Each structure stands twice: as C-alpha cells, then as structure tokens.
C-alpha cells in the first residue's frame, strides 16, 4: 500500500509538472501580450520597450522558463502583472470560494443523484420520468442553467441574492450567496451521477447475493441500502474523480455568471490581460487540485472495495 | 423672519430628500490599476475621473471644458503662454493642501517619456511649467497647440499629491467629491463622500460602489433583483427595450465619442481604388443598420467625428443609399457580374455589435453582387494582425477615444491613409490659436476624409445605461468616458 501510494504520488507530481510546462508553452503561442493590454492601443514603442524590460518579457523563452521553474522550487509563483501582487497570495485569496463552490456542487450532486437513483430502480414509471429529466439537465449548458436559475430564484422569487460575494466574515451570508451557484453546478453534475448510480445499482441488483438476500426475506429498502449501495458506489467514485475536474471547469463558467471572485474568474481576467505569471500560477493550482482529487479517489477506491489490489 | 424660517425649513426638507444613501453601479470590467496616468484602460476614468481625481480643468456633461482645480485661466494672444489661477483652500483626500507644487510635479512627470506616464506626447509642446506663486502656474509652449486645453481636461491630466506615484496605482488620492475607500479585487471599488470637498453641498451620496459585472445577463438580473441600482454602461439594445417598458426602471440613451468604423485598407486592393471605396458608401444603408441591428439606438455619421463633439459637420448624407450608383462605380473600377468584387471582412470576436453590424453590412453588399467573406478573429489576433500589422482588407471596430481625428494624419495607422493634404490641414489646425478658425479647419478635415471615402463610418455608438427610477442626476451622454456621480442623488 505504501509503495503504491508513493508511486501514485510521483506520477501525480509528474502530471502536475507537465501541465504547468504545457501551459507555459501554450501561453507563448497565444497572440497578444500584457504590454498591449496595459498600455492600450496608442502606446509609443519606447514605452512598450520600457515596460517589457521591467516585466522581464524581453528575455528569451527558455530563460523565462528556467526562472519560472526555479521560482517554483521555492514555492514562488512570481508576481501578477495586472495586480502587481504575488500570484500565490492572489490564488490563496480566491481558493476558498472556488473550493466551497466545488464542494457544494459535488455534495449537492450526490445528495440529488443517489436518492433519485434509488427511487428510479424501484419504480418503472419514476425511472422513465427521472431518466428523461436528467437527460435534459445533462444536455443544458451550465451558463444557461445558471441564468435560468438566476431569473427564477433571484429575480422573480427573490429568495436568494443574484450574485456577488460579501466575503467570509459572515458565514451565513456567504453561504446564501454560494447557494444558487452551487445549485447550478450540482444540477448539472447530478445528471451524470444519477445515470452512473442507476446503471450500477441495476447491475448489482441482478447479482446472486441480492437474490439470496431477497429470498431470505430481507426488506427491499434494506437490500438496497445495505447490500447494493456499497458495491454500486464503486464506479460512482471513479466518476466522482473525473467530475472533480469537470466541476472546476464548470466553476469558471458559474463564477462568471454569478460574478463570484473565485479562481475561475481570476483566470479569465488573467487570460484577457495576458497576465502570464498569474495564468501560469492558476493553471498550476487548478491542475494540482485535479491531480490531488484523482489521487484521493485512487486511494479511496481501495478502502471501499477490499478486492482492489495495489499492484 | 417667519419667511426666512420657512425658507430654511423647505431647504432642509429638499436636502433631506436628496442627500445620503449608497449607490451601487455595475461596470463591465475590472481595471488593471486605479491611476489613469499609469494605464489607458478606460475603466479607470469611468469610475474615478472627476469623482475622485481631478485636473486643472475638466469636461462637464456637455463635453465643455470647465474649471476644476484652476479657478480660471488665460492664454496669451500668441497662445504660447497659459496662466492658470488655482483654486485656494483645496485639500487632497489625505489632508495635504493642493498648491502649485503639485501641478509642477505632475507635469514634469507627464512630459518625461521615461516616467511611465500614459501619453507623454500630449505634453510634448510644453517647454516649461513655472509657479509664479503658490496659486499661479504658467505653462510655456514651444508652438501653439489648439488641443492644449483639451489635453489638460483628459483623464491623463489628473493631479495627485506631489511625490506620490506608485501608491496612486492602488490607493488613489485626489481632490474630488468622493475619496477612494477600497478596491476589493474581483468584486468592485468603493468610494465614500469626501467631507472636505471645495464645492459646498456636494456630493449628495454618502457612498458609491462600482461593482464589476462582466456578464450582461448577470447585470440585468442584478438590477432587477435590486442588488444594484444602475447599469452604468453597455446595456444591450434588446435589454434597453425590455427595461424601458418597466415602470420601475428608466433607460438613458445618449451619445458617446465612439465612431463605429468599417475600416478599409487604403494601401491594398481593392480599397486602394477611390471608386471602390465610394461604391461601398453608396451600397450601405446606415439607417437600416441602426434600425435593424441596434433597434433604433445610434446615429448615422459620415466622417470620423461624433455629433456631440465640437465643430462637428453632419456628412451622413454625402453618399445617399443608392445601389444603382454603387454598381455603376464598381463597373467603372472593373467589377461586374462576370468579375464580382471579392474581399475578406475581418471581425473582432469580443465585440458583438460591431460583429453584427459587419454581418449586416456584408448582407447589404451582397445585394449588389459584392462578395465579402467574413472572418472572425480573437481580439489579440485582431490587435496584432489588423491594428499593428495592417494585414487586412476591411474590418469594423468602435473608435472610442474622444477627438481622435489626428489618427488620419499618421500614414502608418492601420487605415494606411496617406494624404499630404490632410496632414497639412491637421498641422494647421493644431497651430491655429484662434478657436473659430481652428474649428473651420476641423470641419474641412472631416469633409476631406468623407470625400476621400477613407472608411465607412457607420454610426455614433449609443450610450445606453439603465437604472431604477429613483436615481436622479445621471449623465445623459458620455462626452468623455465618465460615470460621474458628483450630482447623482436618490429621490425618496
């Protein structure tokens, strides 16, 4: 187990480094530059040259890459061009909101998907209706779903705030502001989880030991909860690992729709401003989160199913 | 005596109705810094110009140049010497007094191309700035500059406390009616009433919060949900129509300094041929574009100047919509049914209205057999390829800078318009001290551009803002990018 975990960790680190390096290379290919974004259209060549020098953009790409890597080893992600502040501090400021959003989305999706899947495998009519509804949800783009929910719950029935974030000083208020975006994410992801859970529940229910349990006279609800749910949740955990990544990208869209100051909207701003250090740093943070998520899922897998061997 | 008491009572009542409260305004984007002398991002000026930061003179809501930190000023008959008499008793938001020293510091820095100031070229003609006493400043110019005062009213010319440069980027200190309170990164900028403002009674509001809301749907939802009271700019024509019908809201529709311009590369076929450029003018129905694409918001124009700007001539009728004439001109230039005019029309992805206008123009041109191939490119690509490299045939973009006709005097500008006659007119305009004579030259420049059919000037972009009906005193037009809240109040 320890050797396996160590190997997985090394692999995760390699993936992480590759993601960062790819981001670095792709940014070089992107047209446009931060100097133009700051100085505007009519900047004189002298002003451009001076700013490029002060930002270190006049150095050759390989040298910049080397500087960036050596900074990374010291856990220094550099300084944002747009904000003039350390990337690490900016990311740390925004991280809690995005994590809270992803956790709300994930938790909400599970809370919606599992009970509905359990209902669906028990009744044919409900199954048809729920499957149809979930299919619809899955095909809706996140931003559309967000706007629809925004209008329904914030404008027409003013139950929840329409967007923005008041900060963490008042956790209740913060939660209220995250509820609608979290629900948007949860609904979008619940559809996939529902289908997975339903499928694997149906498969597990056709197994011999379920028939045995039923034959022994165990009540149906108990069969589902005790004997079917745990084995059926295995593929669910795998999907959850993948969903973690999707949720992070979904969070970018949701943050834009609800004007939330999270990592996603920061990354969008950084992209528009061609703020290379900030963008690179954020890619690293986001990639790190996804890698961590997958690592956690791999390890969790073994805990849930003793049959999985660490080879 | 009783009358007097009654008057005071009424006055107090009126003030109680208008004073106080917080206004929340949506803006489209977050600026990189908060100092308009450090970045040309127009978002900075929109939030801070005249609200927080002021110069010697400023633009009012009609675009006129009016006193700000200078009480009055005087140009010598040669217009080589300008004397500014500073307002006395003005304090910066940090409490330090405003004097000639601050003015000297500002313009020494502004003139220096190495200082990182946004537009040192605005101040190139300034030979010296001197203080005669703490409240009198004299500018000596190398040569007359018709735009001198205009440049002093720009957001680039705002004056901060002497010696403060770096701090101004994140903690701007000025002399305006509001002082900067906080910049919540990614969320918004907060302003608070400055109690020491030199104009008594102003401002009316206690607090202003400019919230960054990039998405138009999110803006509309926030306005309707009551999270904000004003969408400061960029309301789409569709949303404007919807909000106009709702009695809780009102829509402000006015002029801007943005000329939406279908630029033609004058140095390349097919648009190096005057007949082709003129044919394009006749082939496009600008009124239909305003009605169809902008739902009636916007004003057709015929040259590179906006109706709200000084010395404007309306040339929108110079080339009436006439497809037959357009066809004839094209035939003269060698294009016809056998050999249709073909070119690539490059549209910039992030500008939805320019893109839609471009598509509509292409459709109108198709009616006389012109084949415009539409190509949508990302903004950064547009900047490097079209704007900097002039590697294009036709494109469309809004030119939002006020008073920017001078770009046609630069043959390297992306239109590649190379006219010695225009350059001579522009130089004469700049060196003419008499404003009336200069105005004549400004008009002549507009006519020359229209005759040369350099570009297809489609329309003056509308200024569309929306707000709750109790918001009063909002600027109806944008003669300069500014969401000026000095005299805004909430009716109760």
XYZ file of C-alpha atoms in Angstrom, chain A residues 17 90 128 164 249 267 288 300:
8
model
C 4.823 19.456 -13.855
C -3.918 36.152 -5.117
C -38.725 6.845 -17.092
C -21.539 38.695 -5.955
C -14.077 23.994 -15.152
C -8.150 33.017 -14.536
C -2.782 20.479 -8.723
C -10.330 5.762 -1.640
